[in-house]
Short mmCIF file of C-alpha atoms in Angstrom, two decimals:
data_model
loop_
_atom_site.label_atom_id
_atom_site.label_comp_id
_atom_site.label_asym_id
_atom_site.label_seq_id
_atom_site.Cartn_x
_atom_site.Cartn_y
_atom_site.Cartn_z
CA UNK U 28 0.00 0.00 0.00
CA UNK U 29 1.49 3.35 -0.82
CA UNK U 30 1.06 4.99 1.97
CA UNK U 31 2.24 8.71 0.59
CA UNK U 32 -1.04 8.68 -1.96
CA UNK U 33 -3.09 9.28 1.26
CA UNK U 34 -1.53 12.08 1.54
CA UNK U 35 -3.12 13.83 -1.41
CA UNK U 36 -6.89 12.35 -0.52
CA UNK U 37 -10.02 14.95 -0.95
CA UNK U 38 -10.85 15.86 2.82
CA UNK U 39 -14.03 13.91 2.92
CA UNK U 40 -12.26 10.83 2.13
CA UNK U 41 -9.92 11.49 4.46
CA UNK U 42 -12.64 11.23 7.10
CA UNK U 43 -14.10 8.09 5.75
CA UNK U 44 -10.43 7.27 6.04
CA UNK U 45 -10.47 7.02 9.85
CA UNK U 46 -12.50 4.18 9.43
CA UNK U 47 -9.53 1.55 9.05
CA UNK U 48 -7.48 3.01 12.33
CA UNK U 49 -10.58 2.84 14.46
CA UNK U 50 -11.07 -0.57 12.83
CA UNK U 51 -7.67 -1.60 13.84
CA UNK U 52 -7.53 -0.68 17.06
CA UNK U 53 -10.88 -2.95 17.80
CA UNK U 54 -9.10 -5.82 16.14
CA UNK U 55 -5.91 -5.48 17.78
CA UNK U 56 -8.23 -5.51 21.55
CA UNK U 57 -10.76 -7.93 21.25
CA UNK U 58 -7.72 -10.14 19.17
CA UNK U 59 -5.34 -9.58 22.73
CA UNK U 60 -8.27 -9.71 25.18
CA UNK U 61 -8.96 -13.39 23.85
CA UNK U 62 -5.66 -14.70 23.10
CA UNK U 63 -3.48 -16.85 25.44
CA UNK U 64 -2.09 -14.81 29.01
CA UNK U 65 1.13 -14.98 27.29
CA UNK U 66 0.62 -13.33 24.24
CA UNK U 67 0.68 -9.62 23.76
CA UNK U 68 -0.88 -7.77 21.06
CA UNK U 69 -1.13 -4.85 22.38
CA UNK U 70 1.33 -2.87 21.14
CA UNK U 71 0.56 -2.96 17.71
CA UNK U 72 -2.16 -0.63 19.12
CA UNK U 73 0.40 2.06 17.74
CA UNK U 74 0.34 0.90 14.17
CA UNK U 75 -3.37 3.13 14.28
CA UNK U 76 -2.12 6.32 15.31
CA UNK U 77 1.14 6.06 12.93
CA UNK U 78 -1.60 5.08 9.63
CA UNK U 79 -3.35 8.19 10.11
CA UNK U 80 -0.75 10.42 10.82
CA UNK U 81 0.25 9.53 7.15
CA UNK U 82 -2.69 11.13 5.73
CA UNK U 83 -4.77 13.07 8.22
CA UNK U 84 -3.97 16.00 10.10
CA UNK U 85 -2.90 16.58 14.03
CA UNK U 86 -6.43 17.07 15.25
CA UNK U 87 -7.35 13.71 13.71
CA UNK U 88 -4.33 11.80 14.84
CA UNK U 89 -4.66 13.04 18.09
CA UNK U 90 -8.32 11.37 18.09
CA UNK U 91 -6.87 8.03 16.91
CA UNK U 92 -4.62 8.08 19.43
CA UNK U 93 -6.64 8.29 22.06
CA UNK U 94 -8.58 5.73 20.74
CA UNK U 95 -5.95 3.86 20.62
CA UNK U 96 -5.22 4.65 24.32
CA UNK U 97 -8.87 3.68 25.51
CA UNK U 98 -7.98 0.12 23.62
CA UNK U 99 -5.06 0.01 25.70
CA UNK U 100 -6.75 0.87 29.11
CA UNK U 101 -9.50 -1.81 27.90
CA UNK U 102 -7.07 -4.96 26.89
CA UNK U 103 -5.51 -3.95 30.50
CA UNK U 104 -8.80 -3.99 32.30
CA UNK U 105 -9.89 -7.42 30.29
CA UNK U 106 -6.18 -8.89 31.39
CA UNK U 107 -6.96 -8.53 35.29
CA UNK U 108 -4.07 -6.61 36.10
CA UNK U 109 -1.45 -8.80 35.48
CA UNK U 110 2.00 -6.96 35.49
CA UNK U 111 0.82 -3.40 36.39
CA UNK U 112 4.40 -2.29 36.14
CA UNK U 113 4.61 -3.62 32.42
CA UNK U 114 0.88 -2.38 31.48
CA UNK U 115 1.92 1.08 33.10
CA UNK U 116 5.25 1.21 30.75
CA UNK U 117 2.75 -0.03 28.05
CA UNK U 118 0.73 3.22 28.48
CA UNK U 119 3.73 5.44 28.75
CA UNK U 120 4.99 4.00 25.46
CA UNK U 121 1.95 4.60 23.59
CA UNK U 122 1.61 7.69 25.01
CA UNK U 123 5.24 9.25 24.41
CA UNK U 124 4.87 7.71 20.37
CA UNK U 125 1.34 9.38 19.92
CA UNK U 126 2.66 12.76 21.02
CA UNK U 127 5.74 12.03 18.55
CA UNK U 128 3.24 11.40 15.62
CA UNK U 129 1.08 14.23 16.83
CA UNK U 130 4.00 16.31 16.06
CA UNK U 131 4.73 14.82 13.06
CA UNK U 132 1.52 15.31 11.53
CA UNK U 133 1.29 19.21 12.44
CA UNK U 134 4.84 19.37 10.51
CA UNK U 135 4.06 17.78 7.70
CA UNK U 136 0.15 19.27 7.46
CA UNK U 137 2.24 22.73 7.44
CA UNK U 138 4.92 21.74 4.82
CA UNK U 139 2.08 20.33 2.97
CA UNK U 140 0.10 23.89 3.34
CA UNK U 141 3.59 25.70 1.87
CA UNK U 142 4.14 23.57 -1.00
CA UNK U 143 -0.01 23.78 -2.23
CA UNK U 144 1.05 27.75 -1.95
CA UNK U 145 4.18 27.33 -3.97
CA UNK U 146 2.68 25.58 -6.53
CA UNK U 147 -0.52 27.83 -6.96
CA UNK U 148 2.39 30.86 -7.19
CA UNK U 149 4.39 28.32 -10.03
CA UNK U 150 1.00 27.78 -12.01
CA UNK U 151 0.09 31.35 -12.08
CA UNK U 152 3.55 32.71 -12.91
CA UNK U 153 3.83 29.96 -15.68
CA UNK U 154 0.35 31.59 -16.86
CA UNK U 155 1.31 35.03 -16.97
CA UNK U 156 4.68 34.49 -18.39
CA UNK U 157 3.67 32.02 -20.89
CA UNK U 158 0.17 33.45 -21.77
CA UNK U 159 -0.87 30.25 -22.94
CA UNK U 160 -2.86 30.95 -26.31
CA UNK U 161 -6.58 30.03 -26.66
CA UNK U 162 -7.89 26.53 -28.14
CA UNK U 163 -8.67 28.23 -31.39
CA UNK U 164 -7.47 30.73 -33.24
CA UNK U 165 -8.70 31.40 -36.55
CA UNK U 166 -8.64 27.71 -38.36
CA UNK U 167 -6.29 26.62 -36.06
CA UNK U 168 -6.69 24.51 -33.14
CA UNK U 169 -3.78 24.91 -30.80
CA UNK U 170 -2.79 22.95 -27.57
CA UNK U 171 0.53 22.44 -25.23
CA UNK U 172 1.85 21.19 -22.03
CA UNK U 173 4.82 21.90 -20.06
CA UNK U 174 6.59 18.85 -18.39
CA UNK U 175 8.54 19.92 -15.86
CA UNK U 176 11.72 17.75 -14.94
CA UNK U 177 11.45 18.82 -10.99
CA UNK U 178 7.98 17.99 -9.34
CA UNK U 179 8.04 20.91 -7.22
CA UNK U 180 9.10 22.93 -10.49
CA UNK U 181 5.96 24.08 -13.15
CA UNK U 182 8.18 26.26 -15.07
CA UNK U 183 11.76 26.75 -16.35
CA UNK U 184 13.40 28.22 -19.40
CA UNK U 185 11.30 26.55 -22.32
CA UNK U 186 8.98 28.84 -23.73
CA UNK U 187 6.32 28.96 -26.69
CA UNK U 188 4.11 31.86 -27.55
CA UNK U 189 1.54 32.25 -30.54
CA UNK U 190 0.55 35.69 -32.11
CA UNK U 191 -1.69 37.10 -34.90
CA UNK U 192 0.67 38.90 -37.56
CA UNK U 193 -2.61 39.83 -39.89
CA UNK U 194 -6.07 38.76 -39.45
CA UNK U 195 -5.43 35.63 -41.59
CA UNK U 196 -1.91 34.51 -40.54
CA UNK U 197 -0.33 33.32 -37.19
CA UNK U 198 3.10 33.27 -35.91
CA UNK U 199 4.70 31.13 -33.01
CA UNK U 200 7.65 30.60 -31.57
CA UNK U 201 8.97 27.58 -29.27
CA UNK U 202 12.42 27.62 -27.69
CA UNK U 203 14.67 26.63 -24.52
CA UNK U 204 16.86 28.94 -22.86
CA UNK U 205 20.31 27.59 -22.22
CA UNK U 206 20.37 27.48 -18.35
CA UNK U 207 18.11 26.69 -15.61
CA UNK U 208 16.23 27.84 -12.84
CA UNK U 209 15.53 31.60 -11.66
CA UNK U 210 18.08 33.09 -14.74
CA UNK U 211 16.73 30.85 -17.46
CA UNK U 212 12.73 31.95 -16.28
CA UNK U 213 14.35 35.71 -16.34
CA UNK U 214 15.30 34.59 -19.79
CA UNK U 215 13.02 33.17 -21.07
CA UNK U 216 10.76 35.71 -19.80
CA UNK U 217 12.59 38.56 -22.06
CA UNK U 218 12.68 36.46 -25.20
CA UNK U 219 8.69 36.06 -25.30
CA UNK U 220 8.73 39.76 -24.73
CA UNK U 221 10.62 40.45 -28.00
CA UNK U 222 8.56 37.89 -29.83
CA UNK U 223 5.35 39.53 -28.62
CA UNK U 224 6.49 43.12 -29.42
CA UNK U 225 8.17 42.20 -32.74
CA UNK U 226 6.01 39.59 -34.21
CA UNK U 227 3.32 41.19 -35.57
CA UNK U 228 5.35 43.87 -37.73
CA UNK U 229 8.58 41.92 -38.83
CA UNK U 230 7.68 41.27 -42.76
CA UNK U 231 9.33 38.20 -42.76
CA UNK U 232 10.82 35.29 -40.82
CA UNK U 233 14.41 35.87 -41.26
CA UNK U 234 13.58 39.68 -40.51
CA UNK U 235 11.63 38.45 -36.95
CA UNK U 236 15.14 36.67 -36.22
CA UNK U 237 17.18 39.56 -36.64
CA UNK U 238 14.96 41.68 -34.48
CA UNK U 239 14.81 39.07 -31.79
CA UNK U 240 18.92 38.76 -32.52
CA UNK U 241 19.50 42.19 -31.65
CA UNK U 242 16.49 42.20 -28.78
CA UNK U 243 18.07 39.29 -26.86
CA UNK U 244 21.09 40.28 -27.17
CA UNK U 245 20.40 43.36 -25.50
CA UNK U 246 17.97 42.49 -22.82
CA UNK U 247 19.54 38.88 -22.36
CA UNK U 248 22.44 40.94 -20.71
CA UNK U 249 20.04 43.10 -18.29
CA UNK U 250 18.11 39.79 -16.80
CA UNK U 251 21.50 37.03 -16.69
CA UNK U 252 22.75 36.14 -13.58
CA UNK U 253 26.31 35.77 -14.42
CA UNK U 254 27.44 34.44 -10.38
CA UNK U 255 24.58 31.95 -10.62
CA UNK U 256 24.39 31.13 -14.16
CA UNK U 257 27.62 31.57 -15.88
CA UNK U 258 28.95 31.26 -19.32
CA UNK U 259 26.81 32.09 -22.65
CA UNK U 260 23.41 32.75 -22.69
CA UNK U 261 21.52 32.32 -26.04
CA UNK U 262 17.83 30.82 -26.74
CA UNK U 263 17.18 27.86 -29.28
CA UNK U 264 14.38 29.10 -30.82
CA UNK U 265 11.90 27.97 -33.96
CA UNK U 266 9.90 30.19 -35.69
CA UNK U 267 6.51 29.45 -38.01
CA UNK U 268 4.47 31.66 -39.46
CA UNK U 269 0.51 29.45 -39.93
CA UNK U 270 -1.47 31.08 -42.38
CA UNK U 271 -4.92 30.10 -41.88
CA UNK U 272 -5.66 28.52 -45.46
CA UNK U 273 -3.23 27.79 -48.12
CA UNK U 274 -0.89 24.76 -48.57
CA UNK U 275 2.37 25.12 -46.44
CA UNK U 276 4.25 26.81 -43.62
CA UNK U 277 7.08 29.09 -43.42
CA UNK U 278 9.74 28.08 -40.87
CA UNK U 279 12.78 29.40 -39.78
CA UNK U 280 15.18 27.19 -37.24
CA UNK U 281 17.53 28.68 -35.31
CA UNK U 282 19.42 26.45 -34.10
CA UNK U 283 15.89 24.40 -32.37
CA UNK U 284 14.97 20.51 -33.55
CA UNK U 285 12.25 21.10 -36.51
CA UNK U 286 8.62 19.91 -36.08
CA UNK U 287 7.03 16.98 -36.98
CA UNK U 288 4.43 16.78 -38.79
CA UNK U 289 1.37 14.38 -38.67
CA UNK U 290 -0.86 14.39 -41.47
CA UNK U 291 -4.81 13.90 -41.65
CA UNK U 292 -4.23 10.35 -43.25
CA UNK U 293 -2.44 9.49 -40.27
CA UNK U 294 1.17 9.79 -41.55
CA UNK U 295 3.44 10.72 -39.48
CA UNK U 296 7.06 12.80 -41.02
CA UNK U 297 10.01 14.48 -39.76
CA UNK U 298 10.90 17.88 -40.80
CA UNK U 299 14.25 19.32 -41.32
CA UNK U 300 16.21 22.56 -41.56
CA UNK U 301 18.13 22.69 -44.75
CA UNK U 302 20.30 25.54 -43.27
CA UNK U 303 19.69 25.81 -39.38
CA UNK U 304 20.73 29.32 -37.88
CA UNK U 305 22.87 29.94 -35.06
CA UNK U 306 21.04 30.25 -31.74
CA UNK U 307 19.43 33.38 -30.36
CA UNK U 308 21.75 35.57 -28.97
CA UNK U 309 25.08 33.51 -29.27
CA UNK U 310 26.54 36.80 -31.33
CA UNK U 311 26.43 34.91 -34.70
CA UNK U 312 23.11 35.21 -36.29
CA UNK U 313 24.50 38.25 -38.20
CA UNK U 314 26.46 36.65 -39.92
CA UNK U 315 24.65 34.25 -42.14
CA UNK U 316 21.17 35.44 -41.02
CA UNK U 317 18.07 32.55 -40.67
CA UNK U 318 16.50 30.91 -44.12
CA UNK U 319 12.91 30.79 -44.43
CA UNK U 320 11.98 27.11 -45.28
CA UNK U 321 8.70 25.94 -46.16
CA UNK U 322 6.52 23.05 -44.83
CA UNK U 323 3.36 21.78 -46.51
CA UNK U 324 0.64 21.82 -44.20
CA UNK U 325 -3.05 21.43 -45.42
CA UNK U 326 -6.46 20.88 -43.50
CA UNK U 327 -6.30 18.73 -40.97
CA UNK U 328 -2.62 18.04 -40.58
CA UNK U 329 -1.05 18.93 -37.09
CA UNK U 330 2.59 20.24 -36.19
CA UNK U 331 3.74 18.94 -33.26
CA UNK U 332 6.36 21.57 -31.74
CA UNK U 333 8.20 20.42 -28.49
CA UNK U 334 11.55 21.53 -26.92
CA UNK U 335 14.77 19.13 -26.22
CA UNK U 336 13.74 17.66 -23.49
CA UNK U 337 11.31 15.61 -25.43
CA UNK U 338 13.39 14.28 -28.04
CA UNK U 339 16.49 14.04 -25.31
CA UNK U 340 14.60 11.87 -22.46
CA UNK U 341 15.84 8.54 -22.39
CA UNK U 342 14.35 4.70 -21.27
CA UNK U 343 15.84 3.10 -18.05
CA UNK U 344 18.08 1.29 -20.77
CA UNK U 345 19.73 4.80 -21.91
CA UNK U 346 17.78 4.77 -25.11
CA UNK U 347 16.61 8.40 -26.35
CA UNK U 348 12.64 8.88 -26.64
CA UNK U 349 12.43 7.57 -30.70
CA UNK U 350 9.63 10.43 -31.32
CA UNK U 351 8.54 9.91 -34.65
CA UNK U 352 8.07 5.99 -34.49
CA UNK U 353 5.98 6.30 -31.05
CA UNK U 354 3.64 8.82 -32.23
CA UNK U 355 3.24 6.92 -34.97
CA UNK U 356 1.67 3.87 -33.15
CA UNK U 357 -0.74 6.83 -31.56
CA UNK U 358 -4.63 6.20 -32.60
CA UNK U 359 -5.52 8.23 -35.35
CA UNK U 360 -7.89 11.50 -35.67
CA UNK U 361 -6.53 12.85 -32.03
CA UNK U 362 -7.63 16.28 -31.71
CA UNK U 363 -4.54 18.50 -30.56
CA UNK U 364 -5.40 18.03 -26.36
CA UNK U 365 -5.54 14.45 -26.57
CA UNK U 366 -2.55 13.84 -28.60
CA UNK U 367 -0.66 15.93 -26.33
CA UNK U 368 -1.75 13.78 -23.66
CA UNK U 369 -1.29 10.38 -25.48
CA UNK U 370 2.45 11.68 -25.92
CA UNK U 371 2.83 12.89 -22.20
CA UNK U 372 1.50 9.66 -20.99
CA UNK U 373 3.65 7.47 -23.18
CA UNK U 374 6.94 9.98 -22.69
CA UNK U 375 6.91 9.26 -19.04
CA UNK U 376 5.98 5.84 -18.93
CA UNK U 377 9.21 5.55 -21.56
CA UNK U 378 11.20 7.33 -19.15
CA UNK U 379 9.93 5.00 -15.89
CA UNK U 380 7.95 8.37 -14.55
CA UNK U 381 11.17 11.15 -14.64
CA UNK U 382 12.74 13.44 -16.99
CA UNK U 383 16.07 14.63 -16.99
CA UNK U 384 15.02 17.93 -18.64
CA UNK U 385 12.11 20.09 -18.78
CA UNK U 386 9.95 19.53 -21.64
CA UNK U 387 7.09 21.95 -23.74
CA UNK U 388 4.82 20.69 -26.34
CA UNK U 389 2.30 22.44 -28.63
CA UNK U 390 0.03 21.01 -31.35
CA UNK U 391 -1.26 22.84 -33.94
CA UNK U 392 -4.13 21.36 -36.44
CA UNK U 393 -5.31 22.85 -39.25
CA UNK U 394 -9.39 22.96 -39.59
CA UNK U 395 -12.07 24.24 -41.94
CA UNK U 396 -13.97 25.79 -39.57
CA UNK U 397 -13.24 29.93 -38.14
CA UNK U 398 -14.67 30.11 -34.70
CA UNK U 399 -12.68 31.78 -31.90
CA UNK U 400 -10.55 34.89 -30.57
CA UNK U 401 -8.45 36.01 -33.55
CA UNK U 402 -5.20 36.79 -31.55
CA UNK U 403 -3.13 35.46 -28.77
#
């Protein structure tokens, strides 16, 4: 029985919960008031008060333990005295352990209290620095998840963003900023910033890179923690511009894995970058600048755009998460939400339930239909 799952029980199960100490302690009497003079059950009587203090908090402990006491004082009236000295010991023992889990139970209750507030701060930060976009825009249908290596962790330096450049055409932009922890959020925080500002009034791809080049660059420098997070500091970074109808997809990669593609007949292909750009501000963008590439993309098909620490995760056996192949053997006609959750259920039972690396996702499909906000 996993004991820690308790833990995380809705509070009126918790109280139906109870049930099973209470239970226990009846067992454990009536089992030692009937048994043989010289066997003693009795102090498994603590085995009650140490199951709920597991899962419930100190009020509720300290009710099971004094259950557990008045099971005590009962098997000791039932005995007929016996050894008073070793029955009084008994009730000290049971006593002194109770407080102990009473204790324990307040300190973990509290913890417990912290870490529900530190995660309710993590979800809203990751929602106002990520500013996830809507389920539809224009013909698109759009979803993503963040997998976050740390489980305390919802948020790190990967980052995606999607933006209306004209009333008929999207852009987006998915990337992982080298580093980790407060710097790379800092980061990653002033790279969407660029991509929201620029975005919608760069002509072109290669001309949205060079903005964000000189953007990152500059602000990159402001936000990096050089005593905690030394060395360079550049983004990977792809960039797509969706138009709403037509037949493909202008991409440009700088220096970020390409996306794949999964057609409405069910086929599943790998892009690729022709000629990749250097990373985001690493300094050399300038001097080759990033290619626009196209992608053919028609109603119905999906990109699937994820970050490194999708394609870098690795089996128990040191094998690297074979992306194409397993979404491949995914059943077909997912909408974008449930193929994002067909490929985070899948990536971590790969993995045995961990990631080395944080990981985002985002699926975009391509429908008939216009409903929905037209920007992001």
């Amino acid at each position: 029985m996993d004991l820690s799952r308790l833990e995380t029980l809705p509070e009126r199960t918790r109280g139906l919960a109870l049930v099973v100490p209470v239970a226990l302690v009846v067992v454990i009497s009536v089992a030692d008031a009937t048994a043989p003079k010289d066997v003693f059950l009795s102090p498994m009587l603590a085995v009650a008060p140490a199951l709920t203090a597991s899962f419930a908090g100190p009020w509720r402990t300290a009710l099971i333990s004094l259950v557990a006491v008045g099971g005590q004082a009962f098997v000791a009236s039932v005995g007929g005295g016996g050894n008073a000295v070793a029955w009084v010991w008994q009730f000290v023992a049971l006593i002194m352990l109770s407080v102990l889990l009473i204790s324990f139970s307040y300190v973990r209750e509290r913890r417990s209290r912290q870490l529900t507030r530190a995660r309710l701060v993590a979800g809203t930060a990751q929602r106002v620095l990520l500013r996830p976009p809507p389920g539809r825009v224009g013909t698109l249908r759009i979803a993503w998840r963040y997998l976050a290596a740390e489980d305390d962790a919802q948020i790190g330096g990967d980052l995606f963003a999607v933006t209306r450049r004209r009333p008929d055409v999207s852009r987006v932009i998915i990337g992982d900023v080298r580093g980790k922890g407060l710097p790379a959020i800092a980061e990653a925080a002033a790279v969407l910033g660029a991509f929201r500002e620029t975005a919608r009034y760069c002509p072109t791809l290669p001309a949205l890179a060079e903005s964000l080049e000189e953007r990152i660059n500059r602000d990159i420098e402001e936000v990096a923690d050089e005593r905690e997070d030394p060395g360079e500091h550049f983004v990977t970074a792809l960039l797509l511009e969706v138009p709403d109808r037509g037949g493909q997809v202008r991409m440009a990669c700088c220096g970020h894995p390409p996306p794949l593609l999964i057609g409405a007949d069910g086929r599943v292909a790998a892009s690729h970058c022709a000629d990749p750009a250097p990373p985001l501000g690493s300094g050399l963008l300038a001097a080759g600048g990033a290619v626009d590439e196209p992608i053919p993309y028609g109603d119905g098909d999906t990109l699937l755009l994820y970050t490194d620490g999708l394609i870098e995760a690795r089996s128990r056996q040191g094998v690297f998460y074979p992306l194409a192949e397993r979404v491949a053997g995914f059943p077909p006609d997912l909408d974008p939400d449930a193929l994002l959750r067909y490929l985070s259920e899948d990536l971590l039972a790969y993995t045995g339930g961990r990631l080395a690396d944080d990981a985002a996702l985002l699926a975009i499909t391509r429908t008939t239909a216009e409903t929905g906000p037209e920007g992001a």
